[in-house]
Amino acid sequence: MFALALKASFGVFLLILASLGIGSWISRNLACAFSQLDKIAFGLLGGFGLLSLVLFLVGQFSFTRRTIMIVLGLVIVASAKPLLSLKKHTAILVQTLRKAPKIPLFLILLIISLTAVVGLGEVTGDWNSDIVAYHLLGPKVWLRNGVIRPVADNCHTAFPQTAETMYGALFGIGGERAPRFSSFATFGMLLLAAASLAVRSGLNASEAWWVAALIATMPAVYNGSVGCFVDGIYAAFVLAAIRIGIDAETKRDWAIFGIFCGLAMGTKYTGILAFPVLILCVFWIRASQGTSGWRETSKAAVVAICVACMVASPYYLRNWILLRCPIYPPSPGLAHICSPKYLSPEVVAGFHAYILQRGEGLGRGIAALFLLPYNLTYHTSSFHGAGGIGLAPLAFAPIGLIACRKNPIVKMLSVLGLLLLLAWFTTQQESRFLIHFYVITSILGVLGWRHLNSSRFAVSRILATTIVLASVSYGMFMIGRCWPENTRMVISSECAQEVRNRRIPFLESFQYLNTSPAVRRILILDRSVTPFYLDKDYVKPVGQWGERTLPGAMTLLDALENVRKLGISHVLDVNSDVSPFQITEHNKGLTLVVDLKNQRVYRVD
């Protein structure tokens, strides 16, 4: 385990170093309104996204360990001069930590430290786990094939891939534990972006630490930001765009704002919905508060739009060229225009029905809209929330909004949050898609808490502090209850094996296929089998969502009849909740080599 941890740490360190280097242009060109810590944070975050974009573009031609190391080496060498200031950056961070209030600092450091520790555990799960199903499947297959291409049997691997490209790089230079281990760094980027926005909204440094602590202890935020989920890094890009847009004066400032908008669209499709909202709100705040006027602001906004589209376009153009549809799987509107590769109209319709059902939440009527504050606080499981957000936002955000109603930044954030919430409410109501909104409500909540603390009534101050402590305690309990087992997985090989046996379906078959030198290419007959656990090439005729990956092979029987033509050496057949064994009798040319409960492996003779 020590060797695995050391390798993962090296990979994450190298990626952070390269991100700081490529992001130094952003740090140098941010306006004077930004503190040194802001410049470091946004340089790191922007560099992370831009480095991923470079690797993605290079990866269309070559994505191997050697290529990744060459790209990182060139970036670090080219950024050698800015990276010489790392000592200065470290001093700024240490000074910031020394001035931080002790309680929120302790909570944040505890959460980030334990996130790093449990991140070293082995990835486990079945096809219901997004991490196993596609977030890490794509990067592992890309690295094995030496090129970044959507995995035909899982359409979700064609999603925008800012985070996944970095996971692939981490696989290559840091080993199999590095992607999950990196969560502590990306989660820290989210907290830094949130704290910077909190200070710009009128809070002091100590209060911004409490904003970060409330966010860090929100289970709905935490669970969507660690463990290779991409929602946290997506929210960080959105928050960075808001923060930079607030003080955008020159066209260069607007270009940096556009970079973060483009990175958001290059991370999740929901960034397409957030983009016009960000442009609208930043245009409003700059045109009403700036000195350049509406016409000049409009010209600067066009610059931001062009830069954002340029940054995000590679992901969508790649899909258009290779899969015949820029958004893949296609949205309901595009489904009537595009003819997506591998996806039949029936599969697309089934996917839309699933998304509609999953994203229904507690309804889309007026009553459901007005009940959202209550339901998001107390019933987040109805939004696939993996935990709530605590009492503080519901209790204090309205007070903060009323108390600071004359603050133009607070007004803009309120409108922005409302528009983002409405976009979420009318599309897919998944709690982790709202992380940027939860950050905004946390800022408003701490503003309300500050207002109550200034009250001359001791009861108000005591009640307010009690609510904050209750929120933090609830979050720590919900987040921390999984840490003991996950920590034991890291330090105990026996516990790791027990969890592996329990969480990985058909583990024995994967172990045989991965270790047997006779295995070259595997045919997987059941769509619920997760190919992530295979270290060798495979063919899956019917994908997780019903994708048809073999031209001309419309059934599994067709694939079985053409195993030699497909270069198949072994066939994996399982009995699952999705389908029974497909090979029900002796097939000529197949020899049974593994016969266990619900899993069989055949050798092609």
Coordinates of C-alpha atoms in Angstrom, one line a residue:
M1 CA 0.0 0.0 0.0
F2 CA 2.9 2.4 0.8
A3 CA 4.2 2.0 -2.8
L4 CA 0.7 2.6 -4.2
A5 CA 0.3 5.7 -2.0
L6 CA 3.7 7.1 -3.0
K7 CA 3.0 6.6 -6.7
A8 CA -0.5 8.2 -6.4
S9 CA 1.0 11.1 -4.5
F10 CA 3.6 11.6 -7.2
G11 CA 1.0 11.6 -9.9
V12 CA -1.2 14.2 -8.1
F13 CA 1.8 16.4 -7.3
L14 CA 3.0 16.3 -10.9
L15 CA -0.5 17.3 -12.2
I16 CA -0.8 20.1 -9.6
L17 CA 2.6 21.4 -10.6
A18 CA 1.7 21.4 -14.3
S19 CA -1.7 23.0 -13.6
L20 CA 0.0 25.8 -11.7
G21 CA 2.4 26.3 -14.5
I22 CA -0.1 26.4 -17.3
G23 CA -2.5 28.5 -15.1
S24 CA 0.2 31.0 -14.3
W25 CA -1.1 33.1 -17.3
I26 CA -4.5 33.4 -15.5
S27 CA -2.8 34.3 -12.2
R28 CA -0.7 37.1 -13.8
N29 CA -3.6 38.6 -15.7
L30 CA -6.3 38.7 -13.0
A31 CA -7.3 42.2 -12.0
C32 CA -5.9 44.0 -9.0
A33 CA -9.1 43.4 -7.1
F34 CA -8.0 39.8 -6.6
S35 CA -5.9 38.9 -3.6
Q36 CA -2.7 36.8 -3.9
L37 CA -4.6 33.8 -2.6
D38 CA -7.3 34.3 -5.2
K39 CA -4.7 34.4 -8.0
I40 CA -3.1 31.2 -6.8
A41 CA -6.5 29.5 -6.4
F42 CA -7.9 30.5 -9.8
G43 CA -4.5 29.9 -11.5
L44 CA -4.5 26.3 -10.2
L45 CA -8.2 25.7 -11.1
G46 CA -7.9 27.3 -14.5
G47 CA -4.6 25.5 -15.1
F48 CA -6.3 22.2 -14.2
G49 CA -8.9 22.7 -16.8
L50 CA -6.6 24.0 -19.5
L51 CA -4.1 21.2 -18.9
S52 CA -6.9 18.7 -19.3
L53 CA -7.9 20.4 -22.6
V54 CA -4.4 20.1 -23.9
L55 CA -4.2 16.4 -23.0
F56 CA -7.6 15.8 -24.6
L57 CA -6.5 17.4 -27.9
V58 CA -3.2 15.5 -27.9
G59 CA -5.1 12.4 -26.8
Q60 CA -7.1 12.3 -30.0
F61 CA -3.8 11.2 -31.6
S62 CA -1.9 9.6 -28.8
F63 CA -2.8 8.9 -25.1
T64 CA -0.1 6.8 -23.6
R65 CA 2.0 7.1 -20.4
R66 CA 4.9 8.4 -22.5
T67 CA 2.7 11.0 -24.2
I68 CA 1.3 12.2 -20.9
M69 CA 4.7 12.5 -19.4
I70 CA 6.0 14.4 -22.4
V71 CA 3.1 16.9 -22.3
L72 CA 3.5 17.4 -18.5
G73 CA 7.2 17.8 -18.9
L74 CA 6.9 20.4 -21.6
V75 CA 4.3 22.3 -19.6
I76 CA 6.5 22.3 -16.5
V77 CA 9.6 23.3 -18.4
A78 CA 7.8 26.1 -20.3
S79 CA 6.4 27.4 -17.0
A80 CA 9.7 27.1 -15.1
K81 CA 9.9 30.8 -14.3
P82 CA 6.4 31.2 -12.9
L83 CA 6.9 27.9 -10.9
L84 CA 9.9 29.5 -9.2
S85 CA 7.4 31.5 -7.1
L86 CA 6.0 28.3 -5.5
K87 CA 7.9 29.2 -2.3
K88 CA 6.1 32.5 -2.2
H89 CA 2.8 30.7 -2.9
T90 CA 3.4 28.3 0.0
A91 CA 4.2 31.2 2.3
I92 CA 0.9 32.9 1.4
L93 CA -1.0 29.6 2.1
V94 CA 0.7 29.2 5.5
Q95 CA 0.0 32.7 6.5
T96 CA -3.7 32.3 5.5
L97 CA -3.9 29.1 7.6
R98 CA -2.4 30.8 10.6
K99 CA -5.0 33.6 10.5
A100 CA -7.9 31.2 10.0
P101 CA -10.5 30.7 12.8
K102 CA -9.6 27.4 14.5
I103 CA -13.0 25.6 14.4
P104 CA -13.7 25.8 10.6
L105 CA -10.0 25.3 9.9
F106 CA -10.0 22.1 11.9
L107 CA -13.1 20.8 10.2
I108 CA -11.9 21.6 6.7
L109 CA -8.4 20.1 7.3
L110 CA -9.9 17.0 8.9
I111 CA -12.3 16.4 5.9
I112 CA -9.6 17.0 3.3
S113 CA -7.1 14.8 5.1
L114 CA -9.5 11.9 5.5
T115 CA -10.6 12.4 1.9
A116 CA -7.0 11.9 0.8
V117 CA -6.7 8.8 3.0
V118 CA -9.9 7.0 2.0
G119 CA -9.2 8.0 -1.6
L120 CA -6.3 5.5 -1.6
G121 CA -8.8 2.7 -1.3
E122 CA -9.6 0.4 -4.3
V123 CA -12.5 1.4 -6.5
T124 CA -15.4 -1.0 -6.2
G125 CA -19.0 -1.1 -7.2
D126 CA -21.4 -2.5 -9.8
W127 CA -23.0 -1.0 -12.9
N128 CA -25.1 1.3 -10.8
S129 CA -22.0 3.2 -9.7
D130 CA -21.3 6.1 -12.2
I131 CA -17.6 6.0 -11.2
V132 CA -17.3 2.3 -12.3
A133 CA -19.8 2.5 -15.1
Y134 CA -18.2 5.4 -17.0
H135 CA -16.2 8.0 -15.1
L136 CA -13.2 5.7 -14.8
L137 CA -14.1 3.2 -17.5
G138 CA -13.3 5.7 -20.3
P139 CA -9.9 6.8 -18.9
K140 CA -8.8 3.2 -18.4
V141 CA -9.8 2.1 -21.9
W142 CA -8.2 5.2 -23.4
L143 CA -4.9 4.5 -21.8
R144 CA -5.0 0.8 -22.8
N145 CA -5.9 1.7 -26.4
G146 CA -3.5 4.6 -26.6
V147 CA -6.1 7.1 -27.8
I148 CA -9.1 9.0 -26.4
R149 CA -12.3 7.7 -28.0
P150 CA -15.8 7.2 -26.7
V151 CA -16.2 3.7 -25.4
A152 CA -18.8 2.2 -27.8
D153 CA -20.6 0.1 -25.1
N154 CA -21.2 3.1 -22.8
C155 CA -22.6 6.3 -24.3
H156 CA -21.8 8.2 -21.1
T157 CA -18.1 8.0 -21.9
A158 CA -18.8 10.6 -24.7
F159 CA -19.8 13.2 -22.1
P160 CA -17.6 16.3 -21.9
Q161 CA -14.4 15.1 -20.4
T162 CA -12.4 17.7 -18.5
A163 CA -12.3 15.7 -15.3
E164 CA -12.1 12.3 -17.0
T165 CA -9.1 13.3 -19.1
M166 CA -7.2 14.1 -15.9
Y167 CA -8.2 10.8 -14.4
G168 CA -6.7 9.1 -17.4
A169 CA -3.5 11.1 -16.9
L170 CA -3.5 10.1 -13.3
F171 CA -4.0 6.5 -14.2
G172 CA -1.0 6.7 -16.4
I173 CA 1.5 8.5 -14.1
G174 CA 0.0 7.8 -10.6
G175 CA -1.4 4.3 -10.9
E176 CA -4.9 2.9 -10.3
R177 CA -5.4 4.7 -6.9
A178 CA -4.4 8.2 -8.1
P179 CA -7.8 9.3 -9.6
R180 CA -9.8 8.8 -6.4
F181 CA -6.8 10.1 -4.3
S182 CA -6.9 13.4 -6.3
S183 CA -10.4 14.2 -4.9
F184 CA -8.8 16.0 -1.9
A185 CA -7.2 18.5 -4.3
T186 CA -10.2 19.1 -6.5
F187 CA -12.5 19.4 -3.4
G188 CA -10.0 22.0 -2.1
M189 CA -10.3 24.0 -5.3
L190 CA -14.0 24.1 -4.9
L191 CA -13.7 25.4 -1.3
L192 CA -11.2 28.1 -2.4
A193 CA -13.4 29.3 -5.2
A194 CA -16.4 29.5 -2.8
A195 CA -14.4 31.4 -0.1
S196 CA -13.2 33.9 -2.7
L197 CA -16.8 34.5 -3.8
A198 CA -17.8 34.8 -0.2
V199 CA -15.3 37.6 0.5
R200 CA -16.3 39.5 -2.6
S201 CA -19.9 39.3 -1.4
G202 CA -19.1 41.3 1.7
L203 CA -17.9 38.7 4.2
N204 CA -14.6 39.0 6.0
A205 CA -11.9 36.3 5.9
S206 CA -13.0 34.6 9.1
E207 CA -16.6 34.5 7.9
A208 CA -15.4 33.1 4.5
W209 CA -13.8 30.2 6.4
W210 CA -17.2 29.4 7.9
V211 CA -18.7 29.4 4.4
A212 CA -16.1 26.9 3.4
A213 CA -16.7 24.8 6.5
L214 CA -20.5 24.7 5.9
I215 CA -19.9 23.7 2.3
A216 CA -17.4 21.1 3.2
T217 CA -19.8 19.5 5.7
M218 CA -22.7 19.3 3.4
P219 CA -23.2 15.7 2.4
A220 CA -24.9 16.6 -0.8
V221 CA -21.8 18.7 -1.8
Y222 CA -19.2 16.3 -0.5
N223 CA -20.6 13.2 -2.0
G224 CA -20.9 14.9 -5.4
S225 CA -17.3 16.2 -5.2
V226 CA -15.1 13.3 -4.2
G227 CA -14.6 9.7 -5.3
C228 CA -14.2 10.7 -9.0
F229 CA -17.6 12.4 -9.2
V230 CA -17.2 15.5 -11.5
D231 CA -20.0 17.7 -10.0
G232 CA -17.7 19.4 -7.6
I233 CA -15.1 20.5 -10.1
Y234 CA -17.9 21.6 -12.4
A235 CA -19.3 23.8 -9.7
A236 CA -15.8 25.2 -9.0
F237 CA -15.6 26.3 -12.6
V238 CA -19.0 28.0 -12.4
L239 CA -18.1 29.7 -9.2
A240 CA -14.8 30.9 -10.6
A241 CA -16.6 32.3 -13.6
I242 CA -19.0 34.2 -11.4
R243 CA -16.2 35.6 -9.2
I244 CA -14.0 36.7 -12.1
G245 CA -16.9 38.1 -14.0
I246 CA -17.9 40.3 -11.1
D247 CA -14.7 42.3 -11.4
A248 CA -14.1 42.0 -15.2
E249 CA -13.0 45.3 -16.6
T250 CA -10.8 44.7 -19.6
K251 CA -11.4 42.3 -22.5
R252 CA -8.6 40.2 -21.0
D253 CA -10.7 39.8 -17.8
W254 CA -13.7 38.9 -19.9
A255 CA -11.6 36.3 -21.8
I256 CA -10.6 34.7 -18.5
F257 CA -14.3 34.7 -17.5
G258 CA -15.0 33.0 -20.8
I259 CA -12.3 30.4 -20.2
F260 CA -14.0 29.2 -17.0
C261 CA -17.4 29.2 -18.7
G262 CA -15.9 27.1 -21.4
L263 CA -14.4 24.7 -18.9
A264 CA -17.8 24.3 -17.2
M265 CA -19.3 23.3 -20.5
G266 CA -16.4 21.0 -21.1
T267 CA -17.0 19.2 -17.8
K268 CA -20.8 18.6 -17.9
Y269 CA -23.6 19.1 -20.4
T270 CA -25.4 21.2 -17.7
G271 CA -22.8 23.8 -18.3
I272 CA -24.7 24.6 -21.5
L273 CA -27.6 25.6 -19.4
A274 CA -25.5 27.6 -16.9
F275 CA -23.6 29.5 -19.6
P276 CA -26.3 32.0 -20.8
V277 CA -27.3 32.5 -17.1
L278 CA -23.7 33.4 -16.3
I279 CA -23.3 35.7 -19.3
L280 CA -26.6 37.5 -18.5
C281 CA -25.8 38.1 -14.8
V282 CA -22.2 39.1 -15.3
F283 CA -23.3 41.4 -18.1
W284 CA -25.9 43.0 -15.8
I285 CA -23.5 43.6 -12.9
R286 CA -20.7 44.9 -15.0
A287 CA -22.9 47.2 -17.2
S288 CA -24.7 48.6 -14.2
Q289 CA -21.6 49.0 -11.9
G290 CA -18.8 49.4 -14.4
T291 CA -17.5 52.5 -16.1
S292 CA -17.5 51.2 -19.6
G293 CA -21.2 51.4 -20.3
W294 CA -23.6 49.0 -22.0
R295 CA -22.0 49.1 -25.5
E296 CA -18.5 48.4 -24.4
T297 CA -19.7 45.7 -22.0
S298 CA -21.6 44.1 -24.8
K299 CA -18.4 44.0 -26.9
A300 CA -16.5 42.4 -24.0
A301 CA -19.3 39.9 -23.4
V302 CA -18.9 38.8 -27.1
V303 CA -15.2 38.2 -26.4
A304 CA -16.2 36.0 -23.4
I305 CA -18.8 34.1 -25.5
C306 CA -16.3 33.4 -28.3
V307 CA -13.6 32.2 -25.8
A308 CA -16.0 30.0 -23.9
C309 CA -17.2 28.3 -27.1
M310 CA -13.6 27.9 -28.3
V311 CA -12.6 26.2 -25.1
A312 CA -15.6 23.9 -25.0
S313 CA -15.9 23.1 -28.7
P314 CA -13.3 20.2 -28.9
Y315 CA -15.5 17.9 -26.9
Y316 CA -18.7 18.6 -28.9
L317 CA -16.9 18.6 -32.3
R318 CA -15.3 15.3 -31.5
N319 CA -18.7 13.8 -30.8
W320 CA -20.2 15.3 -33.9
I321 CA -17.4 13.9 -36.1
L322 CA -17.2 10.4 -34.5
L323 CA -20.7 9.9 -33.2
R324 CA -22.7 12.1 -35.6
C325 CA -24.2 14.1 -32.7
P326 CA -22.5 16.9 -30.7
I327 CA -24.4 16.0 -27.5
Y328 CA -24.3 12.3 -27.1
P329 CA -26.6 10.7 -26.1
P330 CA -28.7 13.3 -27.9
S331 CA -31.1 15.5 -26.0
P332 CA -34.9 15.3 -27.0
G333 CA -34.5 18.1 -29.5
L334 CA -31.4 16.8 -31.2
A335 CA -32.7 13.3 -31.4
H336 CA -35.0 14.4 -34.3
I337 CA -32.0 15.9 -36.1
C338 CA -29.1 13.6 -35.4
S339 CA -28.6 9.9 -36.2
P340 CA -26.3 9.0 -33.3
K341 CA -23.9 6.1 -33.9
Y342 CA -24.5 2.9 -31.9
L343 CA -27.9 4.2 -30.5
S344 CA -31.2 3.1 -32.1
P345 CA -34.3 5.4 -31.8
E346 CA -35.7 2.9 -29.3
V347 CA -32.6 3.2 -27.1
V348 CA -32.6 7.0 -27.3
A349 CA -36.3 7.0 -26.3
G350 CA -35.6 4.7 -23.4
F351 CA -32.8 6.8 -22.2
H352 CA -35.0 9.9 -22.3
A353 CA -37.7 8.1 -20.4
Y354 CA -35.1 7.1 -17.7
I355 CA -33.8 10.6 -17.4
L356 CA -37.3 12.0 -17.2
Q357 CA -38.3 9.6 -14.5
R358 CA -35.0 10.0 -12.5
G359 CA -35.1 13.7 -12.7
E360 CA -38.7 14.1 -11.6
G361 CA -37.8 14.8 -8.0
L362 CA -40.9 15.8 -6.1
G363 CA -42.7 17.2 -9.1
R364 CA -42.4 20.3 -11.4
G365 CA -45.5 22.2 -10.4
I366 CA -45.7 25.6 -8.7
A367 CA -46.3 23.9 -5.3
A368 CA -43.2 21.7 -5.7
L369 CA -41.2 24.9 -6.7
F370 CA -42.1 26.8 -3.5
L371 CA -41.5 23.7 -1.4
L372 CA -38.0 23.3 -2.7
P373 CA -36.2 25.0 0.2
Y374 CA -37.9 22.7 2.6
N375 CA -37.5 19.5 0.5
L376 CA -33.8 20.2 -0.4
T377 CA -33.1 20.5 3.3
Y378 CA -35.1 17.6 4.7
H379 CA -35.8 15.3 1.7
T380 CA -32.7 15.3 -0.5
S381 CA -32.9 11.5 -1.0
S382 CA -35.8 12.3 -3.3
F383 CA -33.3 14.1 -5.5
H384 CA -30.7 11.4 -5.3
G385 CA -28.8 13.7 -2.9
A386 CA -26.8 11.2 -0.9
G387 CA -27.4 13.4 2.2
G388 CA -28.7 16.8 3.0
I389 CA -27.4 20.3 3.1
G390 CA -28.0 21.1 6.8
L391 CA -30.2 23.7 8.5
A392 CA -28.1 26.8 8.0
P393 CA -29.0 27.7 4.4
L394 CA -32.8 27.4 5.1
A395 CA -32.6 29.2 8.4
F396 CA -30.2 32.1 7.5
A397 CA -30.2 32.6 3.7
P398 CA -33.5 34.6 3.7
I399 CA -32.3 36.7 6.5
G400 CA -29.0 37.4 4.7
L401 CA -30.8 38.3 1.5
I402 CA -33.0 40.8 3.3
A403 CA -30.2 42.2 5.4
C404 CA -27.9 42.7 2.4
R405 CA -30.6 43.6 -0.2
K406 CA -28.8 46.8 -1.1
N407 CA -25.5 45.0 -1.9
P408 CA -25.4 44.7 -5.7
I409 CA -23.2 41.5 -5.6
V410 CA -25.7 39.8 -3.2
K411 CA -28.6 40.8 -5.5
M412 CA -26.8 39.4 -8.5
L413 CA -25.9 36.2 -6.7
S414 CA -29.6 35.8 -5.7
V415 CA -30.8 36.2 -9.2
L416 CA -28.1 33.9 -10.5
G417 CA -28.9 31.3 -7.9
L418 CA -32.6 31.5 -8.8
L419 CA -32.1 31.2 -12.5
L420 CA -29.7 28.2 -12.0
L421 CA -32.3 26.6 -9.7
L422 CA -35.1 27.1 -12.2
A423 CA -32.9 25.6 -15.0
W424 CA -32.3 22.6 -12.7
F425 CA -35.9 22.4 -11.6
T426 CA -37.2 22.1 -15.2
T427 CA -34.6 19.6 -16.4
Q428 CA -33.1 16.9 -14.2
Q429 CA -33.6 17.2 -10.5
E430 CA -30.4 15.6 -9.2
S431 CA -29.2 17.1 -6.0
R432 CA -25.4 17.0 -6.8
F433 CA -26.2 19.1 -9.9
L434 CA -26.9 22.0 -7.5
I435 CA -23.6 22.3 -5.8
H436 CA -23.0 25.8 -7.1
F437 CA -26.4 26.8 -5.8
Y438 CA -25.7 25.3 -2.4
V439 CA -22.5 27.5 -2.3
I440 CA -24.6 30.6 -3.0
T441 CA -27.1 29.7 -0.3
S442 CA -24.2 29.1 2.1
I443 CA -22.8 32.6 1.4
L444 CA -26.3 34.1 2.0
G445 CA -26.6 32.0 5.1
V446 CA -23.4 33.2 6.7
L447 CA -24.5 36.8 5.8
G448 CA -27.7 36.1 7.7
W449 CA -25.8 34.5 10.6
R450 CA -23.6 37.6 10.8
H451 CA -26.7 39.8 11.0
L452 CA -28.2 37.7 13.8
N453 CA -24.9 37.8 15.7
S454 CA -25.0 41.6 15.7
S455 CA -28.4 41.5 17.3
R456 CA -28.7 42.9 20.8
F457 CA -30.7 39.9 21.9
A458 CA -28.6 37.1 23.3
V459 CA -31.3 34.6 22.4
S460 CA -30.9 35.3 18.7
R461 CA -27.1 34.9 18.9
I462 CA -27.4 31.6 20.8
L463 CA -30.0 30.2 18.5
A464 CA -28.0 31.2 15.4
T465 CA -24.8 29.5 16.7
T466 CA -26.8 26.4 17.7
I467 CA -28.2 26.1 14.2
V468 CA -24.7 26.4 12.7
L469 CA -23.3 23.8 15.0
A470 CA -26.3 21.5 14.3
S471 CA -25.6 21.8 10.5
V472 CA -21.9 21.1 10.9
S473 CA -22.5 18.2 13.3
Y474 CA -25.1 16.6 11.0
G475 CA -22.8 16.9 8.0
M476 CA -19.8 15.4 9.9
F477 CA -21.9 12.5 11.0
M478 CA -23.3 11.8 7.6
I479 CA -20.0 12.2 5.8
G480 CA -17.9 10.4 8.5
R481 CA -20.0 7.3 8.9
C482 CA -18.4 5.7 5.8
W483 CA -14.8 6.7 6.8
P484 CA -14.1 3.8 9.3
E485 CA -14.7 1.0 6.7
N486 CA -13.1 3.0 3.9
T487 CA -10.0 3.7 6.1
R488 CA -9.8 0.0 7.1
M489 CA -9.8 -0.8 3.3
V490 CA -6.6 1.2 3.0
I491 CA -4.7 -0.1 6.0
S492 CA -5.9 -3.7 6.1
S493 CA -5.5 -6.1 3.2
E494 CA -8.0 -8.5 4.8
C495 CA -10.7 -5.8 5.0
A496 CA -9.9 -4.7 1.4
Q497 CA -10.4 -8.3 0.2
E498 CA -13.7 -8.6 2.1
V499 CA -15.0 -5.4 0.6
R500 CA -13.8 -6.4 -2.9
N501 CA -15.6 -9.7 -2.6
R502 CA -18.8 -8.0 -1.5
R503 CA -18.9 -5.0 -3.9
I504 CA -17.4 -6.4 -7.2
P505 CA -19.8 -8.7 -9.1
F506 CA -18.2 -11.7 -10.8
L507 CA -14.9 -10.9 -9.2
E508 CA -13.5 -14.5 -9.7
S509 CA -14.1 -14.3 -13.4
F510 CA -12.3 -10.9 -13.7
Q511 CA -9.4 -12.3 -11.7
Y512 CA -9.0 -15.3 -14.0
L513 CA -9.3 -13.2 -17.2
N514 CA -6.8 -10.6 -16.0
T515 CA -4.2 -13.1 -14.8
S516 CA -4.4 -15.8 -17.4
P517 CA -1.8 -15.3 -20.2
A518 CA -4.0 -17.2 -22.7
V519 CA -6.6 -14.4 -22.5
R520 CA -6.3 -11.9 -25.3
R521 CA -9.8 -10.5 -26.0
I522 CA -13.0 -11.2 -24.1
L523 CA -16.6 -11.3 -25.4
I524 CA -19.0 -10.0 -22.7
L525 CA -22.6 -11.3 -23.2
D526 CA -24.4 -9.5 -20.4
R527 CA -24.9 -5.7 -20.5
S528 CA -24.8 -5.3 -16.7
V529 CA -21.2 -6.6 -16.5
T530 CA -18.8 -3.7 -15.7
P531 CA -15.8 -3.9 -18.1
F532 CA -13.9 -1.4 -15.8
Y533 CA -12.5 -4.4 -13.9
L534 CA -11.0 -6.0 -17.0
D535 CA -7.3 -5.2 -17.8
K536 CA -7.5 -6.6 -21.2
D537 CA -9.3 -5.8 -24.5
Y538 CA -13.0 -6.8 -24.7
V539 CA -16.0 -6.7 -26.9
K540 CA -19.5 -5.9 -25.5
P541 CA -22.1 -6.3 -28.3
V542 CA -24.9 -4.7 -26.3
G543 CA -23.9 -1.8 -24.1
Q544 CA -25.2 -0.7 -20.7
W545 CA -27.9 1.4 -22.3
G546 CA -28.6 -0.9 -25.2
E547 CA -25.9 0.4 -27.5
R548 CA -25.2 -1.8 -30.5
T549 CA -21.4 -1.8 -30.9
L550 CA -20.9 -4.4 -33.7
P551 CA -22.0 -3.4 -37.2
G552 CA -24.1 -6.1 -38.6
A553 CA -24.2 -8.1 -35.3
M554 CA -27.7 -7.3 -34.1
T555 CA -27.9 -10.1 -31.5
L556 CA -25.6 -11.9 -29.1
L557 CA -26.0 -15.0 -31.2
D558 CA -24.4 -13.2 -34.1
A559 CA -21.5 -12.2 -31.9
L560 CA -21.0 -15.8 -30.7
E561 CA -21.0 -17.1 -34.3
N562 CA -18.2 -14.7 -35.2
V563 CA -15.9 -15.0 -32.2
R564 CA -12.9 -16.0 -34.3
K565 CA -13.5 -13.2 -36.8
L566 CA -13.6 -10.8 -33.8
G567 CA -10.4 -12.1 -32.4
I568 CA -12.1 -13.4 -29.2
S569 CA -10.1 -15.8 -27.0
H570 CA -12.6 -16.1 -24.1
V571 CA -16.3 -15.5 -23.5
L572 CA -17.7 -14.2 -20.2
D573 CA -21.3 -15.4 -19.6
V574 CA -23.2 -14.5 -16.4
N575 CA -26.6 -15.0 -14.7
S576 CA -27.7 -11.6 -13.5
D577 CA -30.8 -9.6 -12.7
V578 CA -30.8 -8.3 -16.3
S579 CA -30.6 -11.7 -18.1
P580 CA -29.9 -15.4 -17.5
F581 CA -26.9 -17.3 -19.0
Q582 CA -26.9 -16.8 -22.7
I583 CA -25.0 -20.0 -23.5
T584 CA -27.5 -22.6 -22.3
E585 CA -26.0 -25.7 -24.0
H586 CA -22.7 -26.9 -25.3
N587 CA -21.5 -24.7 -28.1
K588 CA -19.1 -26.1 -30.6
G589 CA -15.8 -24.4 -30.3
L590 CA -16.2 -23.3 -26.7
T591 CA -14.7 -25.0 -23.7
L592 CA -15.9 -24.1 -20.1
V593 CA -12.9 -23.1 -18.0
V594 CA -14.6 -21.3 -15.1
D595 CA -17.9 -22.5 -13.7
L596 CA -19.0 -20.7 -10.6
K597 CA -22.3 -19.5 -9.2
N598 CA -23.8 -17.1 -11.7
Q599 CA -20.6 -16.8 -13.7
R600 CA -18.9 -18.9 -16.4
V601 CA -15.9 -18.3 -18.6
Y602 CA -15.5 -20.2 -21.9
R603 CA -12.3 -20.6 -23.9
V604 CA -12.6 -20.3 -27.7
D605 CA -10.9 -23.4 -29.2

